[in-house]
């Protein structure tokens, strides 16, 4: 998985924006101004993704490359390795899951604006 591929994948989703609110290296992807994905620009080895708490535990047991979210709520966020020990298809599926969790937390009005 490359940062360029992942970035293009995320930005193709409805309503997604990107920014670097914390520093010049920490790239955030948002939907409705809420973050669903965080990664490093210079050292793209992990992606922090929101996850259903029960599923987060299952994923951590299944993959060595999935750990509790670094600097995040450990129950609701995972750090997902991009260095090969988590299949790319799983990474993208978890990005979709994170996006949907955040999208689902938006107001119905904002959801309708993003997906008319």
PDB file of N, CA and C in Angstrom, residues 57-114:
ATOM      1  N   UNK A  57     -11.351  -5.499  18.549  1.00  0.00           N
ATOM      2  CA  UNK A  57     -10.692  -6.552  19.325  1.00  0.00           C
ATOM      3  C   UNK A  57     -10.455  -7.785  18.451  1.00  0.00           C
ATOM      4  N   UNK A  58     -11.458  -8.166  17.671  1.00  0.00           N
ATOM      5  CA  UNK A  58     -11.324  -9.333  16.791  1.00  0.00           C
ATOM      6  C   UNK A  58     -10.190  -9.130  15.784  1.00  0.00           C
ATOM      7  N   UNK A  59     -10.117  -7.941  15.208  1.00  0.00           N
ATOM      8  CA  UNK A  59      -9.078  -7.648  14.216  1.00  0.00           C
ATOM      9  C   UNK A  59      -7.688  -7.698  14.836  1.00  0.00           C
ATOM     10  N   UNK A  60      -7.558  -7.201  16.050  1.00  0.00           N
ATOM     11  CA  UNK A  60      -6.263  -7.218  16.739  1.00  0.00           C
ATOM     12  C   UNK A  60      -5.812  -8.642  17.020  1.00  0.00           C
ATOM     13  N   UNK A  61      -6.768  -9.529  17.284  1.00  0.00           N
ATOM     14  CA  UNK A  61      -6.439 -10.933  17.515  1.00  0.00           C
ATOM     15  C   UNK A  61      -6.071 -11.633  16.211  1.00  0.00           C
ATOM     16  N   UNK A  62      -6.662 -11.205  15.122  1.00  0.00           N
ATOM     17  CA  UNK A  62      -6.467 -11.855  13.823  1.00  0.00           C
ATOM     18  C   UNK A  62      -5.194 -11.413  13.108  1.00  0.00           C
ATOM     19  N   UNK A  63      -4.818 -10.132  13.251  1.00  0.00           N
ATOM     20  CA  UNK A  63      -3.676  -9.580  12.515  1.00  0.00           C
ATOM     21  C   UNK A  63      -2.655  -8.966  13.463  1.00  0.00           C
ATOM     22  N   UNK A  64      -1.403  -9.368  13.317  1.00  0.00           N
ATOM     23  CA  UNK A  64      -0.327  -8.767  14.110  1.00  0.00           C
ATOM     24  C   UNK A  64      -0.161  -7.288  13.790  1.00  0.00           C
ATOM     25  N   UNK A  65      -0.521  -6.902  12.575  1.00  0.00           N
ATOM     26  CA  UNK A  65      -0.347  -5.526  12.132  1.00  0.00           C
ATOM     27  C   UNK A  65      -1.481  -4.594  12.516  1.00  0.00           C
ATOM     28  N   UNK A  66      -2.414  -5.058  13.344  1.00  0.00           N
ATOM     29  CA  UNK A  66      -3.499  -4.195  13.827  1.00  0.00           C
ATOM     30  C   UNK A  66      -3.396  -4.125  15.343  1.00  0.00           C
ATOM     31  N   UNK A  67      -3.202  -2.914  15.844  1.00  0.00           N
ATOM     32  CA  UNK A  67      -3.014  -2.678  17.279  1.00  0.00           C
ATOM     33  C   UNK A  67      -3.938  -1.552  17.732  1.00  0.00           C
ATOM     34  N   UNK A  68      -4.104  -1.374  19.050  1.00  0.00           N
ATOM     35  CA  UNK A  68      -4.909  -0.249  19.530  1.00  0.00           C
ATOM     36  C   UNK A  68      -4.380   1.072  18.972  1.00  0.00           C
ATOM     37  N   UNK A  69      -5.274   1.972  18.637  1.00  0.00           N
ATOM     38  CA  UNK A  69      -4.910   3.229  17.985  1.00  0.00           C
ATOM     39  C   UNK A  69      -3.909   4.059  18.759  1.00  0.00           C
ATOM     40  N   UNK A  70      -2.810   4.380  18.107  1.00  0.00           N
ATOM     41  CA  UNK A  70      -1.754   5.202  18.703  1.00  0.00           C
ATOM     42  C   UNK A  70      -2.279   6.619  18.920  1.00  0.00           C
ATOM     43  N   UNK A  71      -2.193   7.122  20.151  1.00  0.00           N
ATOM     44  CA  UNK A  71      -2.674   8.450  20.537  1.00  0.00           C
ATOM     45  C   UNK A  71      -4.174   8.627  20.310  1.00  0.00           C
ATOM     46  N   UNK A  72      -4.924   7.533  20.327  1.00  0.00           N
ATOM     47  CA  UNK A  72      -6.364   7.598  20.081  1.00  0.00           C
ATOM     48  C   UNK A  72      -7.086   6.802  21.166  1.00  0.00           C
ATOM     49  N   UNK A  73      -8.426   6.883  21.160  1.00  0.00           N
ATOM     50  CA  UNK A  73      -9.230   6.059  22.047  1.00  0.00           C
ATOM     51  C   UNK A  73      -8.985   4.596  21.666  1.00  0.00           C
ATOM     52  N   UNK A  74      -8.396   3.833  22.572  1.00  0.00           N
ATOM     53  CA  UNK A  74      -7.955   2.468  22.272  1.00  0.00           C
ATOM     54  C   UNK A  74      -9.111   1.505  22.002  1.00  0.00           C
ATOM     55  N   UNK A  75     -10.314   1.839  22.456  1.00  0.00           N
ATOM     56  CA  UNK A  75     -11.459   0.969  22.212  1.00  0.00           C
ATOM     57  C   UNK A  75     -12.049   1.190  20.824  1.00  0.00           C
ATOM     58  N   UNK A  76     -11.957   2.405  20.318  1.00  0.00           N
ATOM     59  CA  UNK A  76     -12.656   2.741  19.078  1.00  0.00           C
ATOM     60  C   UNK A  76     -11.745   2.996  17.883  1.00  0.00           C
ATOM     61  N   UNK A  77     -10.431   2.981  18.088  1.00  0.00           N
ATOM     62  CA  UNK A  77      -9.500   3.248  16.990  1.00  0.00           C
ATOM     63  C   UNK A  77      -8.426   2.177  16.940  1.00  0.00           C
ATOM     64  N   UNK A  78      -8.060   1.798  15.727  1.00  0.00           N
ATOM     65  CA  UNK A  78      -6.961   0.858  15.490  1.00  0.00           C
ATOM     66  C   UNK A  78      -5.864   1.546  14.703  1.00  0.00           C
ATOM     67  N   UNK A  79      -4.628   1.149  14.953  1.00  0.00           N
ATOM     68  CA  UNK A  79      -3.510   1.487  14.083  1.00  0.00           C
ATOM     69  C   UNK A  79      -3.298   0.275  13.186  1.00  0.00           C
ATOM     70  N   UNK A  80      -3.369   0.503  11.883  1.00  0.00           N
ATOM     71  CA  UNK A  80      -3.299  -0.577  10.904  1.00  0.00           C
ATOM     72  C   UNK A  80      -2.001  -0.435  10.107  1.00  0.00           C
ATOM     73  N   UNK A  81      -1.191  -1.467  10.122  1.00  0.00           N
ATOM     74  CA  UNK A  81       0.098  -1.448   9.428  1.00  0.00           C
ATOM     75  C   UNK A  81      -0.097  -1.459   7.915  1.00  0.00           C
ATOM     76  N   UNK A  82       0.726  -0.680   7.228  1.00  0.00           N
ATOM     77  CA  UNK A  82       0.705  -0.644   5.761  1.00  0.00           C
ATOM     78  C   UNK A  82       1.945  -1.319   5.180  1.00  0.00           C
ATOM     79  N   UNK A  83       2.709  -2.007   6.023  1.00  0.00           N
ATOM     80  CA  UNK A  83       4.003  -2.552   5.592  1.00  0.00           C
ATOM     81  C   UNK A  83       3.929  -3.995   5.113  1.00  0.00           C
ATOM     82  N   UNK A  84       2.735  -4.535   4.928  1.00  0.00           N
ATOM     83  CA  UNK A  84       2.615  -5.857   4.345  1.00  0.00           C
ATOM     84  C   UNK A  84       2.036  -6.935   5.230  1.00  0.00           C
ATOM     85  N   UNK A  85       1.908  -6.689   6.537  1.00  0.00           N
ATOM     86  CA  UNK A  85       1.358  -7.745   7.386  1.00  0.00           C
ATOM     87  C   UNK A  85      -0.167  -7.656   7.554  1.00  0.00           C
ATOM     88  N   UNK A  86      -0.783  -6.688   6.884  1.00  0.00           N
ATOM     89  CA  UNK A  86      -2.242  -6.619   6.765  1.00  0.00           C
ATOM     90  C   UNK A  86      -2.517  -6.470   5.268  1.00  0.00           C
ATOM     91  N   UNK A  87      -3.317  -7.378   4.684  1.00  0.00           N
ATOM     92  CA  UNK A  87      -3.573  -7.290   3.243  1.00  0.00           C
ATOM     93  C   UNK A  87      -4.199  -5.939   2.848  1.00  0.00           C
ATOM     94  N   UNK A  88      -3.821  -5.455   1.669  1.00  0.00           N
ATOM     95  CA  UNK A  88      -4.343  -4.170   1.191  1.00  0.00           C
ATOM     96  C   UNK A  88      -5.870  -4.152   1.160  1.00  0.00           C
ATOM     97  N   UNK A  89      -6.477  -5.257   0.755  1.00  0.00           N
ATOM     98  CA  UNK A  89      -7.938  -5.302   0.681  1.00  0.00           C
ATOM     99  C   UNK A  89      -8.562  -5.100   2.069  1.00  0.00           C
ATOM    100  N   UNK A  90      -7.891  -5.602   3.115  1.00  0.00           N
ATOM    101  CA  UNK A  90      -8.386  -5.426   4.489  1.00  0.00           C
ATOM    102  C   UNK A  90      -8.215  -3.971   4.910  1.00  0.00           C
ATOM    103  N   UNK A  91      -7.093  -3.373   4.575  1.00  0.00           N
ATOM    104  CA  UNK A  91      -6.859  -1.957   4.894  1.00  0.00           C
ATOM    105  C   UNK A  91      -7.953  -1.091   4.270  1.00  0.00           C
ATOM    106  N   UNK A  92      -8.245  -1.326   2.994  1.00  0.00           N
ATOM    107  CA  UNK A  92      -9.260  -0.524   2.310  1.00  0.00           C
ATOM    108  C   UNK A  92     -10.652  -0.779   2.881  1.00  0.00           C
ATOM    109  N   UNK A  93     -10.924  -2.025   3.241  1.00  0.00           N
ATOM    110  CA  UNK A  93     -12.218  -2.349   3.841  1.00  0.00           C
ATOM    111  C   UNK A  93     -12.365  -1.660   5.204  1.00  0.00           C
ATOM    112  N   UNK A  94     -11.267  -1.589   5.963  1.00  0.00           N
ATOM    113  CA  UNK A  94     -11.313  -0.901   7.261  1.00  0.00           C
ATOM    114  C   UNK A  94     -11.428   0.611   7.087  1.00  0.00           C
ATOM    115  N   UNK A  95     -10.847   1.151   6.024  1.00  0.00           N
ATOM    116  CA  UNK A  95     -11.029   2.576   5.718  1.00  0.00           C
ATOM    117  C   UNK A  95     -12.496   2.841   5.384  1.00  0.00           C
ATOM    118  N   UNK A  96     -13.117   1.942   4.626  1.00  0.00           N
ATOM    119  CA  UNK A  96     -14.545   2.078   4.311  1.00  0.00           C
ATOM    120  C   UNK A  96     -15.379   2.031   5.589  1.00  0.00           C
ATOM    121  N   UNK A  97     -15.042   1.088   6.468  1.00  0.00           N
ATOM    122  CA  UNK A  97     -15.766   0.927   7.733  1.00  0.00           C
ATOM    123  C   UNK A  97     -15.649   2.203   8.581  1.00  0.00           C
ATOM    124  N   UNK A  98     -14.454   2.745   8.670  1.00  0.00           N
ATOM    125  CA  UNK A  98     -14.230   3.960   9.444  1.00  0.00           C
ATOM    126  C   UNK A  98     -15.033   5.129   8.860  1.00  0.00           C
ATOM    127  N   UNK A  99     -14.978   5.271   7.542  1.00  0.00           N
ATOM    128  CA  UNK A  99     -15.740   6.318   6.849  1.00  0.00           C
ATOM    129  C   UNK A  99     -17.231   6.186   7.169  1.00  0.00           C
ATOM    130  N   UNK A 100     -17.757   4.965   7.078  1.00  0.00           N
ATOM    131  CA  UNK A 100     -19.192   4.754   7.311  1.00  0.00           C
ATOM    132  C   UNK A 100     -19.572   5.046   8.764  1.00  0.00           C
ATOM    133  N   UNK A 101     -18.700   4.689   9.718  1.00  0.00           N
ATOM    134  CA  UNK A 101     -18.986   5.006  11.116  1.00  0.00           C
ATOM    135  C   UNK A 101     -19.089   6.516  11.326  1.00  0.00           C
ATOM    136  N   UNK A 102     -18.148   7.248  10.769  1.00  0.00           N
ATOM    137  CA  UNK A 102     -18.162   8.701  10.921  1.00  0.00           C
ATOM    138  C   UNK A 102     -19.328   9.304  10.152  1.00  0.00           C
ATOM    139  N   UNK A 103     -19.546   8.846   8.925  1.00  0.00           N
ATOM    140  CA  UNK A 103     -20.675   9.348   8.134  1.00  0.00           C
ATOM    141  C   UNK A 103     -21.987   9.131   8.889  1.00  0.00           C
ATOM    142  N   UNK A 104     -22.144   7.961   9.503  1.00  0.00           N
ATOM    143  CA  UNK A 104     -23.354   7.649  10.255  1.00  0.00           C
ATOM    144  C   UNK A 104     -23.553   8.510  11.487  1.00  0.00           C
ATOM    145  N   UNK A 105     -22.484   9.128  11.970  1.00  0.00           N
ATOM    146  CA  UNK A 105     -22.594   9.988  13.158  1.00  0.00           C
ATOM    147  C   UNK A 105     -22.962  11.426  12.795  1.00  0.00           C
ATOM    148  N   UNK A 106     -22.967  11.736  11.497  1.00  0.00           N
ATOM    149  CA  UNK A 106     -23.306  13.094  11.060  1.00  0.00           C
ATOM    150  C   UNK A 106     -24.810  13.318  11.134  1.00  0.00           C
ATOM    151  N   UNK A 107     -25.210  14.569  11.165  1.00  0.00           N
ATOM    152  CA  UNK A 107     -26.639  14.874  11.157  1.00  0.00           C
ATOM    153  C   UNK A 107     -27.255  14.394   9.846  1.00  0.00           C
ATOM    154  N   UNK A 108     -28.541  14.101   9.873  1.00  0.00           N
ATOM    155  CA  UNK A 108     -29.225  13.653   8.655  1.00  0.00           C
ATOM    156  C   UNK A 108     -29.147  14.720   7.563  1.00  0.00           C
ATOM    157  N   UNK A 109     -29.196  15.963   7.967  1.00  0.00           N
ATOM    158  CA  UNK A 109     -29.097  17.064   6.998  1.00  0.00           C
ATOM    159  C   UNK A 109     -27.741  17.036   6.291  1.00  0.00           C
ATOM    160  N   UNK A 110     -26.677  16.895   7.058  1.00  0.00           N
ATOM    161  CA  UNK A 110     -25.344  16.873   6.478  1.00  0.00           C
ATOM    162  C   UNK A 110     -25.144  15.611   5.630  1.00  0.00           C
ATOM    163  N   UNK A 111     -25.670  14.483   6.084  1.00  0.00           N
ATOM    164  CA  UNK A 111     -25.590  13.260   5.287  1.00  0.00           C
ATOM    165  C   UNK A 111     -26.249  13.457   3.918  1.00  0.00           C
ATOM    166  N   UNK A 112     -27.412  14.124   3.917  1.00  0.00           N
ATOM    167  CA  UNK A 112     -28.132  14.369   2.652  1.00  0.00           C
ATOM    168  C   UNK A 112     -27.367  15.334   1.754  1.00  0.00           C
ATOM    169  N   UNK A 113     -26.629  16.260   2.327  1.00  0.00           N
ATOM    170  CA  UNK A 113     -25.824  17.177   1.522  1.00  0.00           C
ATOM    171  C   UNK A 113     -24.639  16.442   0.872  1.00  0.00           C
ATOM    172  N   UNK A 114     -24.072  15.484   1.589  1.00  0.00           N
ATOM    173  CA  UNK A 114     -22.913  14.737   1.092  1.00  0.00           C
ATOM    174  C   UNK A 114     -23.350  13.689   0.059  1.00  0.00           C
TER     175      UNK A 114
END
